[in-house]
PDB file of C-alpha atoms in Angstrom:
ATOM      1  CA  MET A   1      79.043 -56.337 200.050  1.00  0.00           C
ATOM      2  CA  PRO A   2      79.615 -52.953 201.733  1.00  0.00           C
ATOM      3  CA  ALA A   3      82.414 -52.778 204.273  1.00  0.00           C
ATOM      4  CA  TRP A   4      80.066 -51.956 207.175  1.00  0.00           C
ATOM      5  CA  SER A   5      77.946 -55.021 206.337  1.00  0.00           C
ATOM      6  CA  GLN A   6      81.019 -57.261 206.384  1.00  0.00           C
ATOM      7  CA  ASP A   7      82.072 -55.821 209.728  1.00  0.00           C
ATOM      8  CA  MET A   8      78.568 -56.396 211.104  1.00  0.00           C
ATOM      9  CA  SER A   9      78.559 -60.013 209.937  1.00  0.00           C
ATOM     10  CA  GLN A  10      81.939 -60.632 211.507  1.00  0.00           C
ATOM     11  CA  SER A  11      80.799 -59.043 214.764  1.00  0.00           C
ATOM     12  CA  LEU A  12      77.649 -61.151 214.923  1.00  0.00           C
ATOM     13  CA  PHE A  13      79.305 -64.495 214.234  1.00  0.00           C
ATOM     14  CA  GLN A  14      82.650 -64.162 215.962  1.00  0.00           C
ATOM     15  CA  ASP A  15      83.308 -65.769 219.343  1.00  0.00           C
ATOM     16  CA  PRO A  16      81.814 -63.756 222.235  1.00  0.00           C
ATOM     17  CA  VAL A  17      84.251 -61.396 223.929  1.00  0.00           C
ATOM     18  CA  SER A  18      83.841 -58.715 226.551  1.00  0.00           C
ATOM     19  CA  MET A  19      82.858 -55.424 224.941  1.00  0.00           C
ATOM     20  CA  GLY A  20      83.666 -53.261 227.915  1.00  0.00           C
ATOM     21  CA  GLU A  21      86.630 -52.276 230.010  1.00  0.00           C
ATOM     22  CA  GLY A  22      85.260 -53.775 233.198  1.00  0.00           C
ATOM     23  CA  TRP A  23      86.001 -51.954 236.423  1.00  0.00           C
ATOM     24  CA  GLN A  24      88.827 -50.081 234.735  1.00  0.00           C
ATOM     25  CA  GLY A  25      86.145 -48.035 233.014  1.00  0.00           C
ATOM     26  CA  PHE A  26      85.868 -45.945 236.172  1.00  0.00           C
ATOM     27  CA  THR A  27      89.341 -44.568 235.437  1.00  0.00           C
ATOM     28  CA  ASP A  28      88.152 -43.123 232.111  1.00  0.00           C
ATOM     29  CA  ILE A  29      87.196 -39.770 233.607  1.00  0.00           C
ATOM     30  CA  GLY A  30      86.902 -38.129 230.203  1.00  0.00           C
ATOM     31  CA  PHE A  31      84.235 -40.591 229.070  1.00  0.00           C
ATOM     32  CA  LEU A  32      82.297 -40.309 232.343  1.00  0.00           C
ATOM     33  CA  VAL A  33      82.266 -36.507 232.153  1.00  0.00           C
ATOM     34  CA  SER A  34      81.291 -36.560 228.481  1.00  0.00           C
ATOM     35  CA  ALA A  35      78.504 -39.079 229.121  1.00  0.00           C
ATOM     36  CA  THR A  36      77.162 -37.029 232.044  1.00  0.00           C
ATOM     37  CA  LEU A  37      77.076 -33.885 229.910  1.00  0.00           C
ATOM     38  CA  THR A  38      75.296 -35.830 227.167  1.00  0.00           C
ATOM     39  CA  LEU A  39      72.635 -37.013 229.625  1.00  0.00           C
ATOM     40  CA  LEU A  40      72.163 -33.489 230.960  1.00  0.00           C
ATOM     41  CA  LEU A  41      71.770 -32.170 227.419  1.00  0.00           C
ATOM     42  CA  ALA A  42      69.156 -34.861 226.750  1.00  0.00           C
ATOM     43  CA  VAL A  43      67.246 -33.795 229.868  1.00  0.00           C
ATOM     44  CA  ILE A  44      67.334 -30.109 228.903  1.00  0.00           C
ATOM     45  CA  LEU A  45      66.314 -30.615 225.278  1.00  0.00           C
ATOM     46  CA  GLY A  46      63.702 -33.211 226.191  1.00  0.00           C
ATOM     47  CA  ALA A  47      62.237 -30.876 228.814  1.00  0.00           C
ATOM     48  CA  ILE A  48      62.022 -28.020 226.296  1.00  0.00           C
ATOM     49  CA  ILE A  49      59.679 -30.109 224.171  1.00  0.00           C
ATOM     50  CA  ALA A  50      57.955 -31.861 227.070  1.00  0.00           C
ATOM     51  CA  TYR A  51      57.067 -28.682 228.966  1.00  0.00           C
ATOM     52  CA  HIS A  52      56.085 -26.635 225.913  1.00  0.00           C
ATOM     53  CA  PRO A  53      53.495 -24.008 226.963  1.00  0.00           C
ATOM     54  CA  LYS A  54      50.960 -25.415 224.517  1.00  0.00           C
ATOM     55  CA  HIS A  55      51.015 -28.741 226.324  1.00  0.00           C
ATOM     56  CA  GLY A  56      49.718 -27.200 229.538  1.00  0.00           C
ATOM     57  CA  GLN A  57      46.934 -25.462 227.644  1.00  0.00           C
ATOM     58  CA  THR A  58      45.557 -28.655 226.108  1.00  0.00           C
ATOM     59  CA  ALA A  59      46.287 -31.379 228.689  1.00  0.00           C
ATOM     60  CA  ASP A  60      43.171 -32.367 230.619  1.00  0.00           C
ATOM     61  CA  THR A  61      43.669 -36.016 231.611  1.00  0.00           C
ATOM     62  CA  LEU A  62      46.014 -37.567 234.147  1.00  0.00           C
ATOM     63  CA  ALA A  63      48.067 -39.288 231.436  1.00  0.00           C
ATOM     64  CA  GLU A  64      48.436 -36.081 229.406  1.00  0.00           C
ATOM     65  CA  ILE A  65      49.342 -33.968 232.417  1.00  0.00           C
ATOM     66  CA  GLU A  66      52.040 -36.430 233.512  1.00  0.00           C
ATOM     67  CA  ALA A  67      53.320 -37.029 229.950  1.00  0.00           C
ATOM     68  CA  PRO A  68      56.222 -34.504 230.169  1.00  0.00           C
ATOM     69  CA  LYS A  69      57.920 -36.660 232.814  1.00  0.00           C
ATOM     70  CA  VAL A  70      57.716 -39.630 230.443  1.00  0.00           C
ATOM     71  CA  TYR A  71      59.169 -37.581 227.573  1.00  0.00           C
ATOM     72  CA  VAL A  72      62.164 -36.547 229.659  1.00  0.00           C
ATOM     73  CA  MET A  73      62.757 -40.112 230.855  1.00  0.00           C
ATOM     74  CA  TYR A  74      62.651 -41.486 227.319  1.00  0.00           C
ATOM     75  CA  SER A  75      65.000 -38.748 226.138  1.00  0.00           C
ATOM     76  CA  VAL A  76      67.535 -39.928 228.712  1.00  0.00           C
ATOM     77  CA  ILE A  77      66.962 -43.565 227.722  1.00  0.00           C
ATOM     78  CA  GLY A  78      67.663 -42.633 224.106  1.00  0.00           C
ATOM     79  CA  ALA A  79      70.842 -40.839 225.158  1.00  0.00           C
ATOM     80  CA  ILE A  80      72.093 -43.887 227.080  1.00  0.00           C
ATOM     81  CA  ILE A  81      71.440 -46.104 224.065  1.00  0.00           C
ATOM     82  CA  GLY A  82      73.267 -43.639 221.834  1.00  0.00           C
ATOM     83  CA  ILE A  83      76.242 -43.478 224.173  1.00  0.00           C
ATOM     84  CA  MET A  84      76.557 -47.260 224.266  1.00  0.00           C
ATOM     85  CA  VAL A  85      76.185 -47.660 220.490  1.00  0.00           C
ATOM     86  CA  VAL A  86      78.707 -44.928 219.661  1.00  0.00           C
ATOM     87  CA  LYS A  87      81.203 -46.191 222.218  1.00  0.00           C
ATOM     88  CA  TYR A  88      80.780 -49.954 221.823  1.00  0.00           C
ATOM     89  CA  GLY A  89      79.346 -50.567 218.356  1.00  0.00           C
ATOM     90  CA  LEU A  90      76.179 -51.383 216.467  1.00  0.00           C
ATOM     91  CA  VAL A  91      75.896 -54.874 217.944  1.00  0.00           C
ATOM     92  CA  VAL A  92      74.770 -53.251 221.194  1.00  0.00           C
ATOM     93  CA  GLY A  93      72.076 -51.449 219.197  1.00  0.00           C
ATOM     94  CA  PHE A  94      70.661 -54.754 217.924  1.00  0.00           C
ATOM     95  CA  VAL A  95      70.602 -56.121 221.470  1.00  0.00           C
ATOM     96  CA  LEU A  96      68.775 -53.039 222.718  1.00  0.00           C
ATOM     97  CA  PHE A  97      66.315 -53.238 219.842  1.00  0.00           C
ATOM     98  CA  GLY A  98      65.470 -56.844 220.728  1.00  0.00           C
ATOM     99  CA  ILE A  99      65.058 -56.074 224.427  1.00  0.00           C
ATOM    100  CA  GLY A 100      62.893 -53.061 223.586  1.00  0.00           C
ATOM    101  CA  GLY A 101      60.553 -55.257 221.538  1.00  0.00           C
ATOM    102  CA  LEU A 102      60.300 -57.758 224.384  1.00  0.00           C
ATOM    103  CA  ILE A 103      59.418 -55.033 226.877  1.00  0.00           C
ATOM    104  CA  ARG A 104      56.936 -53.428 224.496  1.00  0.00           C
ATOM    105  CA  PHE A 105      54.901 -56.547 223.836  1.00  0.00           C
ATOM    106  CA  ARG A 106      55.408 -58.556 227.040  1.00  0.00           C
ATOM    107  CA  THR A 107      55.197 -55.909 229.749  1.00  0.00           C
ATOM    108  CA  ASN A 108      51.846 -54.597 230.909  1.00  0.00           C
ATOM    109  CA  LEU A 109      52.110 -51.751 233.406  1.00  0.00           C
ATOM    110  CA  ARG A 110      49.541 -49.209 234.479  1.00  0.00           C
ATOM    111  CA  SER A 111      51.380 -46.176 233.073  1.00  0.00           C
ATOM    112  CA  ALA A 112      53.972 -45.127 230.531  1.00  0.00           C
ATOM    113  CA  SER A 113      56.043 -43.719 233.382  1.00  0.00           C
ATOM    114  CA  LEU A 114      56.468 -47.169 234.929  1.00  0.00           C
ATOM    115  CA  THR A 115      57.291 -48.652 231.521  1.00  0.00           C
ATOM    116  CA  GLY A 116      60.018 -46.035 231.165  1.00  0.00           C
ATOM    117  CA  ARG A 117      61.514 -47.120 234.477  1.00  0.00           C
ATOM    118  CA  VAL A 118      61.437 -50.754 233.372  1.00  0.00           C
ATOM    119  CA  ILE A 119      63.386 -49.856 230.233  1.00  0.00           C
ATOM    120  CA  PHE A 120      65.788 -47.761 232.300  1.00  0.00           C
ATOM    121  CA  THR A 121      66.543 -50.573 234.731  1.00  0.00           C
ATOM    122  CA  THR A 122      66.885 -52.993 231.812  1.00  0.00           C
ATOM    123  CA  LEU A 123      69.581 -50.763 230.339  1.00  0.00           C
ATOM    124  CA  ILE A 124      71.350 -50.736 233.686  1.00  0.00           C
ATOM    125  CA  GLY A 125      71.286 -54.530 233.837  1.00  0.00           C
ATOM    126  CA  LEU A 126      72.445 -54.741 230.226  1.00  0.00           C
ATOM    127  CA  SER A 127      75.371 -52.459 231.032  1.00  0.00           C
ATOM    128  CA  CYS A 128      76.383 -54.803 233.824  1.00  0.00           C
ATOM    129  CA  GLY A 129      76.123 -57.808 231.529  1.00  0.00           C
ATOM    130  CA  LEU A 130      78.237 -56.120 228.844  1.00  0.00           C
ATOM    131  CA  ASP A 131      81.013 -55.565 231.379  1.00  0.00           C
ATOM    132  CA  LEU A 132      80.335 -51.833 231.565  1.00  0.00           C
ATOM    133  CA  PRO A 133      79.924 -51.249 235.303  1.00  0.00           C
ATOM    134  CA  HIS A 134      80.894 -47.584 235.015  1.00  0.00           C
ATOM    135  CA  VAL A 135      78.035 -46.990 232.539  1.00  0.00           C
ATOM    136  CA  ALA A 136      75.657 -48.909 234.821  1.00  0.00           C
ATOM    137  CA  VAL A 137      76.637 -46.874 237.892  1.00  0.00           C
ATOM    138  CA  LEU A 138      76.469 -43.566 236.001  1.00  0.00           C
ATOM    139  CA  ALA A 139      73.018 -44.401 234.608  1.00  0.00           C
ATOM    140  CA  THR A 140      71.792 -45.520 238.048  1.00  0.00           C
ATOM    141  CA  VAL A 141      72.937 -42.358 239.826  1.00  0.00           C
ATOM    142  CA  PHE A 142      71.641 -40.107 237.066  1.00  0.00           C
ATOM    143  CA  GLY A 143      68.309 -41.944 236.883  1.00  0.00           C
ATOM    144  CA  TYR A 144      67.877 -41.927 240.669  1.00  0.00           C
ATOM    145  CA  VAL A 145      68.318 -38.161 240.845  1.00  0.00           C
ATOM    146  CA  LEU A 146      66.138 -37.606 237.772  1.00  0.00           C
ATOM    147  CA  ILE A 147      63.255 -39.671 239.166  1.00  0.00           C
ATOM    148  CA  TYR A 148      63.524 -37.840 242.490  1.00  0.00           C
ATOM    149  CA  ILE A 149      63.222 -34.503 240.655  1.00  0.00           C
ATOM    150  CA  LEU A 150      60.426 -35.545 238.288  1.00  0.00           C
ATOM    151  CA  ASP A 151      58.407 -37.179 241.063  1.00  0.00           C
ATOM    152  CA  ALA A 152      58.902 -34.447 243.645  1.00  0.00           C
ATOM    153  CA  SER A 153      55.146 -33.966 243.405  1.00  0.00           C
ATOM    154  CA  VAL A 154      52.535 -36.706 243.145  1.00  0.00           C
ATOM    155  CA  THR A 155      49.580 -36.327 240.796  1.00  0.00           C
ATOM    156  CA  TYR A 156      46.165 -37.683 241.748  1.00  0.00           C
ATOM    157  CA  ARG A 157      42.909 -38.006 239.863  1.00  0.00           C
ATOM    158  CA  ILE A 158      39.718 -38.425 241.863  1.00  0.00           C
ATOM    159  CA  ASP A 159      36.202 -39.074 240.636  1.00  0.00           C
ATOM    160  CA  ILE A 160      33.563 -38.055 243.151  1.00  0.00           C
ATOM    161  CA  ARG A 161      30.268 -39.721 242.324  1.00  0.00           C
ATOM    162  CA  SER A 162      26.773 -40.096 243.771  1.00  0.00           C
ATOM    163  CA  LEU A 163      26.627 -36.473 244.847  1.00  0.00           C
ATOM    164  CA  PRO A 164      23.373 -34.863 245.983  1.00  0.00           C
ATOM    165  CA  SER A 165      21.630 -33.815 242.766  1.00  0.00           C
ATOM    166  CA  ASN A 166      20.879 -30.273 243.934  1.00  0.00           C
ATOM    167  CA  HIS A 167      24.300 -29.563 245.468  1.00  0.00           C
ATOM    168  CA  VAL A 168      26.874 -30.624 242.871  1.00  0.00           C
ATOM    169  CA  VAL A 169      28.268 -27.099 242.498  1.00  0.00           C
ATOM    170  CA  GLU A 170      28.447 -26.581 246.261  1.00  0.00           C
ATOM    171  CA  ALA A 171      30.106 -29.984 246.694  1.00  0.00           C
ATOM    172  CA  ALA A 172      32.708 -29.142 244.051  1.00  0.00           C
ATOM    173  CA  ALA A 173      33.538 -25.917 245.864  1.00  0.00           C
ATOM    174  CA  ALA A 174      33.815 -27.732 249.196  1.00  0.00           C
ATOM    175  CA  TYR A 175      36.128 -30.426 247.844  1.00  0.00           C
ATOM    176  CA  ARG A 176      38.289 -27.883 246.025  1.00  0.00           C
ATOM    177  CA  ALA A 177      38.603 -25.714 249.138  1.00  0.00           C
ATOM    178  CA  LEU A 178      39.619 -28.712 251.248  1.00  0.00           C
ATOM    179  CA  LEU A 179      42.258 -29.802 248.718  1.00  0.00           C
ATOM    180  CA  GLU A 180      43.703 -26.294 248.542  1.00  0.00           C
ATOM    181  CA  GLN A 181      43.786 -26.044 252.331  1.00  0.00           C
ATOM    182  CA  SER A 182      45.842 -29.256 252.312  1.00  0.00           C
ATOM    183  CA  ASP A 183      48.469 -27.626 250.034  1.00  0.00           C
ATOM    184  CA  CYS A 184      47.225 -29.436 246.929  1.00  0.00           C
ATOM    185  CA  ARG A 185      47.284 -27.627 243.592  1.00  0.00           C
ATOM    186  CA  VAL A 186      44.201 -28.351 241.511  1.00  0.00           C
ATOM    187  CA  VAL A 187      45.217 -28.781 237.862  1.00  0.00           C
ATOM    188  CA  SER A 188      41.851 -29.703 236.374  1.00  0.00           C
ATOM    189  CA  GLU A 189      38.228 -29.725 237.531  1.00  0.00           C
ATOM    190  CA  LYS A 190      35.253 -31.106 235.644  1.00  0.00           C
ATOM    191  CA  LYS A 191      31.643 -31.125 236.787  1.00  0.00           C
ATOM    192  CA  ASP A 192      28.961 -33.346 235.280  1.00  0.00           C
ATOM    193  CA  LEU A 193      25.637 -32.159 236.681  1.00  0.00           C
ATOM    194  CA  ARG A 194      23.648 -34.803 234.829  1.00  0.00           C
ATOM    195  CA  LYS A 195      25.673 -37.701 236.279  1.00  0.00           C
ATOM    196  CA  LYS A 196      26.124 -35.932 239.646  1.00  0.00           C
ATOM    197  CA  ARG A 197      29.876 -36.330 239.321  1.00  0.00           C
ATOM    198  CA  ILE A 198      33.018 -34.216 239.809  1.00  0.00           C
ATOM    199  CA  THR A 199      36.532 -35.017 238.593  1.00  0.00           C
ATOM    200  CA  PHE A 200      39.631 -33.363 240.065  1.00  0.00           C
ATOM    201  CA  ILE A 201      43.247 -33.729 238.978  1.00  0.00           C
ATOM    202  CA  PHE A 202      45.621 -32.240 241.523  1.00  0.00           C
ATOM    203  CA  ARG A 203      49.241 -32.314 242.617  1.00  0.00           C
ATOM    204  CA  THR A 204      50.801 -32.303 246.064  1.00  0.00           C
ATOM    205  CA  THR A 205      54.421 -32.098 247.206  1.00  0.00           C
ATOM    206  CA  LYS A 206      53.569 -33.351 250.677  1.00  0.00           C
ATOM    207  CA  HIS A 207      54.570 -36.874 251.602  1.00  0.00           C
ATOM    208  CA  ASP A 208      51.088 -37.880 252.730  1.00  0.00           C
ATOM    209  CA  THR A 209      49.857 -41.110 251.214  1.00  0.00           C
ATOM    210  CA  TYR A 210      46.604 -41.226 249.315  1.00  0.00           C
ATOM    211  CA  ARG A 211      45.084 -42.962 252.340  1.00  0.00           C
ATOM    212  CA  ASP A 212      45.796 -39.856 254.416  1.00  0.00           C
ATOM    213  CA  LEU A 213      44.127 -37.692 251.805  1.00  0.00           C
ATOM    214  CA  GLN A 214      41.286 -40.166 251.528  1.00  0.00           C
ATOM    215  CA  ASP A 215      40.661 -40.003 255.272  1.00  0.00           C
ATOM    216  CA  LEU A 216      40.730 -36.224 255.044  1.00  0.00           C
ATOM    217  CA  LEU A 217      38.085 -36.150 252.327  1.00  0.00           C
ATOM    218  CA  GLU A 218      35.964 -38.659 254.189  1.00  0.00           C
ATOM    219  CA  THR A 219      35.985 -36.837 257.533  1.00  0.00           C
ATOM    220  CA  GLN A 220      36.167 -33.140 256.625  1.00  0.00           C
ATOM    221  CA  ILE A 221      33.404 -32.878 254.042  1.00  0.00           C
ATOM    222  CA  GLU A 222      29.920 -32.102 255.280  1.00  0.00           C
ATOM    223  CA  GLY A 223      27.605 -35.103 255.010  1.00  0.00           C
ATOM    224  CA  SER A 224      25.092 -33.332 252.764  1.00  0.00           C
ATOM    225  CA  LEU A 225      27.848 -32.649 250.196  1.00  0.00           C
ATOM    226  CA  LYS A 226      29.752 -35.929 250.428  1.00  0.00           C
ATOM    227  CA  GLY A 227      30.093 -38.364 247.537  1.00  0.00           C
ATOM    228  CA  SER A 228      31.894 -41.609 246.714  1.00  0.00           C
ATOM    229  CA  VAL A 229      35.577 -40.973 245.892  1.00  0.00           C
ATOM    230  CA  ASN A 230      37.529 -43.121 243.424  1.00  0.00           C
ATOM    231  CA  TRP A 231      41.290 -42.588 243.107  1.00  0.00           C
ATOM    232  CA  GLU A 232      43.878 -42.800 240.337  1.00  0.00           C
ATOM    233  CA  ILE A 233      47.547 -42.084 241.066  1.00  0.00           C
ATOM    234  CA  ASP A 234      50.554 -41.395 238.842  1.00  0.00           C
TER     235      ASP A 234
END
């Protein structure tokens, strides 16, 4: 039997012991600096792929437009897993693999972005349980800042239906103009003249809730051009 297999068997069947340094881990400045640099490298390299120019040319749905944020988040998750495995052994990798399977098949969230946050917080909790509070705190601070940066703007998708059959183009122009006046950046616009329907995907950095924007679209659009608005948020 190979030596690594024997070591793995011994690790799996030996009496449980703490794998981490506990609170003393905060004194290991070298590891904390190295781990931070590793996470930053993961963000940079993940963003290079995520925000490739070709992606912006082909993305036309809300999920595709928001996908780069998910890629960056998963790159950081992978880096955290790698840090823990390299520092504390392959047994941690098996634990993470099992938890990942549980999340994948037992968690049903509306977007991949939220699933990424669930995995992230699971890793933080796992770090606490493995007596690695310094890893947990580092991951929490890094993740908090990363989410704040990635979600600095909110992306909305609205379907405007039941428009007047002879004024779909004029209605699209009116809705677009109102969104742009409200400091929203329209990413995608689709008009379906046959179904009397318009679809906008837009971003805003303002802190207005979708209810504020909804009220704006309900009150500022001329009655002859108004339709029924359905929202999707990411």
